[in-house]
Coordinates of C-alpha atoms and ligand atoms in Angstrom, one line a residue:
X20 CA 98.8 99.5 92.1
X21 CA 98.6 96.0 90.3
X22 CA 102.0 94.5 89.2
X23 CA 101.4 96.4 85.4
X24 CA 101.4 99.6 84.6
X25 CA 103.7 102.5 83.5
X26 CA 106.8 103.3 86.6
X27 CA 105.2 106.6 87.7
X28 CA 109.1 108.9 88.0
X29 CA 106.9 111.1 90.9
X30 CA 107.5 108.1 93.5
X31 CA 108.9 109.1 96.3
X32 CA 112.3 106.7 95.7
X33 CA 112.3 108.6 92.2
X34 CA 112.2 111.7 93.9
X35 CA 114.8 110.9 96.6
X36 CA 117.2 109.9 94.0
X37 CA 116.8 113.2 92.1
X38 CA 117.6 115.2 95.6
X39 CA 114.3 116.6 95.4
X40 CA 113.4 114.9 98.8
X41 CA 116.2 114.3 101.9
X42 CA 117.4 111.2 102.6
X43 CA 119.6 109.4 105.3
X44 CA 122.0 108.1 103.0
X45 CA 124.0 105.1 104.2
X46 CA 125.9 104.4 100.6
X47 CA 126.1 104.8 97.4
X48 CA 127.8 104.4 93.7
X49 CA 126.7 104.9 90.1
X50 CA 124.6 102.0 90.2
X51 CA 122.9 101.5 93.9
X52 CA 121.8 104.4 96.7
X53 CA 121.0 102.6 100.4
X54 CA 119.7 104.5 102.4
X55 CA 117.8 104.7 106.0
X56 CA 114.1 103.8 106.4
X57 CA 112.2 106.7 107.5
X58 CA 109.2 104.8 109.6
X59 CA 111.8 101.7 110.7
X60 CA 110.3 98.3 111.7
X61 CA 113.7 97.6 113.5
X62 CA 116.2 99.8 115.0
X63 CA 119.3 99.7 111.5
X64 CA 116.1 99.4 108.7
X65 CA 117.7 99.9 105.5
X66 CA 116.5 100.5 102.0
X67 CA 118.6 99.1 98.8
X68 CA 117.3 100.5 95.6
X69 CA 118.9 100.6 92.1
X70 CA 119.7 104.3 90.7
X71 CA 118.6 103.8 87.0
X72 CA 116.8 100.8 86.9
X73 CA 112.9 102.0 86.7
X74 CA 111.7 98.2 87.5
X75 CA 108.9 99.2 90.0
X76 CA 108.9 95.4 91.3
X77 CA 111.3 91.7 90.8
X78 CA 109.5 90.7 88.1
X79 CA 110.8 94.1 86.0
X80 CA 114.6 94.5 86.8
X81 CA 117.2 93.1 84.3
X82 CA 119.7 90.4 85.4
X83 CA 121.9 92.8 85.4
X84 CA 120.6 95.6 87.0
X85 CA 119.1 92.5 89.6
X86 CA 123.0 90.7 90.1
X87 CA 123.9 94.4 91.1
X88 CA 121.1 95.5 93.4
X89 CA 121.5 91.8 95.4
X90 CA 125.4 92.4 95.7
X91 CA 124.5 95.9 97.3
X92 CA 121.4 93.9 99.7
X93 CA 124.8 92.1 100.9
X94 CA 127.3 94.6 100.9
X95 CA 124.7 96.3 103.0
X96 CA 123.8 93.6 105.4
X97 CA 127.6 93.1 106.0
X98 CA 127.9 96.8 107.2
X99 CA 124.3 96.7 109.4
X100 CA 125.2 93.4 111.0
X101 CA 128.6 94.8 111.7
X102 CA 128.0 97.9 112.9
X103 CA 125.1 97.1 114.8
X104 CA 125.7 93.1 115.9
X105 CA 122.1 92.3 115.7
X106 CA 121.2 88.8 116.3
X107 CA 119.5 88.3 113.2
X108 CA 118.5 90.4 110.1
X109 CA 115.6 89.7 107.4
X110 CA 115.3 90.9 103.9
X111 CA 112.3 91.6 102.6
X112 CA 110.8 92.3 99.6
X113 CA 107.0 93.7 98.4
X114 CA 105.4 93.3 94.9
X115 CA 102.4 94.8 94.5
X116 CA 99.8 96.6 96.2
X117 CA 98.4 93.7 97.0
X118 CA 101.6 92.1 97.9
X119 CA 102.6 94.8 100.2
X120 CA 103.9 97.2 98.1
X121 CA 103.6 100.9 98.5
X122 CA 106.5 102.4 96.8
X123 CA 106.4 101.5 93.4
X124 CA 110.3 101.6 92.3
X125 CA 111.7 98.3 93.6
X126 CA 113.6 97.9 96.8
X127 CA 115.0 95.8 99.3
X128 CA 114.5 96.3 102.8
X129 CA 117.2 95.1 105.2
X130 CA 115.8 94.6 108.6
X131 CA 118.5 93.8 111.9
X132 CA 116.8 92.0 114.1
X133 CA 116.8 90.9 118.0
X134 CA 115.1 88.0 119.9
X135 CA 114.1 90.0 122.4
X136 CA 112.8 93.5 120.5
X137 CA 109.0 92.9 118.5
X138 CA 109.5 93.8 114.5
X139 CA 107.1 96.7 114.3
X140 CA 104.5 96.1 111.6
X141 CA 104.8 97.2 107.7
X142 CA 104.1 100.2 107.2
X143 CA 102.5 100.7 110.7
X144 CA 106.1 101.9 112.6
X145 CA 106.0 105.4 113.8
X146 CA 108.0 107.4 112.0
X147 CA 112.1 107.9 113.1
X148 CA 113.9 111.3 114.3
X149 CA 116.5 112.5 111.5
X150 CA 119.0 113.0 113.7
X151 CA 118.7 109.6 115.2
X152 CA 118.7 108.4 111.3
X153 CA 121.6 110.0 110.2
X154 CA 123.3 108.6 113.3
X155 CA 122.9 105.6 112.1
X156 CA 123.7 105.6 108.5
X157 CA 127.0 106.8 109.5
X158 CA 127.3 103.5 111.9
X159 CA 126.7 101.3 109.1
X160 CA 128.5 103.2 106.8
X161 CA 131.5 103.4 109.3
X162 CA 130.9 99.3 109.1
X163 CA 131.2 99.3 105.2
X164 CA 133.8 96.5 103.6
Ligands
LIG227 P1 107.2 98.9 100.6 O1 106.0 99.0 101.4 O2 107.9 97.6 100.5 O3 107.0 99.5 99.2 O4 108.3 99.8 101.3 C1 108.4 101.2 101.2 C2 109.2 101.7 102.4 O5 109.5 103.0 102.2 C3 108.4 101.6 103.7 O6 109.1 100.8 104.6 C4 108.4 103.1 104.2 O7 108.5 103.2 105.5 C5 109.5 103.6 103.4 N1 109.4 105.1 103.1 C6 108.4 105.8 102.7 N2 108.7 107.1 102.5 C7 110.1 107.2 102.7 C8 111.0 108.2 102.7 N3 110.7 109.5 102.3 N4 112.3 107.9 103.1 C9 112.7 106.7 103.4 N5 111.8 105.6 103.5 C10 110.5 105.9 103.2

């Protein structure tokens, strides 16, 4: 998938925020949905995305729609550094097949991190227990300002 092209509404983000796929939700309002990161590269791996904004990467969102999806990568931080006092955290962010990219509805990932703990790689982490995912989202949540 180049950086063109038409934003395909069978994505799996698309379908997640329709409820036709589960989710680990951490939070959400009318405008954002964060939720957990089902093959994490870090123990806490979060993914921001907007609700109706169908910008599939940074170069298509709005101002608008981009001010509030980067106020929710915060507000989310906050909650994940919080909840689970990590040492560190990186956000990260794909465009692009060739840039990374293989969900094509754009997102944020929010990634705790520890000196001592290897990131596992993009899109090469095994995937996590839903149990162990939902005990987490209701960490951070619990953490949320
Ligand atoms: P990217 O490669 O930047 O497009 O990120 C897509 C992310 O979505 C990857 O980190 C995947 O692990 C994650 N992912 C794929 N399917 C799901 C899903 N059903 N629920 C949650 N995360 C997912």
């Amino acid at each position: 998938m180049s950086l063109t092209g038409a934003y395909d509404p069978a994505n799996i983000f698309a379908k997640i925020l329709r409820g036709e796929i589960p989710s680990a939700k951490v939070w959400e309002d009318e405008n954002i949905l964060a939720f957990m990161d089902v093959f994490p590269q870090s123990e806490g791996h979060v993914l921001v995305i907007h609700k109706t904004s169908t910008a599939q990467n940074l170069l298509e969102i709005s101002p608008e729609h981009l001010a509030q999806l980067t106020a929710a990568v915060q507000r989310t931080a906050r909650a994940v550094t919080a909840a689970l006092s990590p040492e560190g955290f990186s956000i990260m962010q794909f465009n692009g097949e060739a840039g990374g990219q293989t969900v094509f509805h754009l997102h944020f990932h929010v990634i705790p991190r520890w000196s001592d703990r290897a990131l596992k790689g993009h899109g090469h982490a095994p995937m996590a227990d839903t149990e162990t995912l939902k005990a987490l989202a209701g960490r951070i949540a619990a953490a949320l300002d």
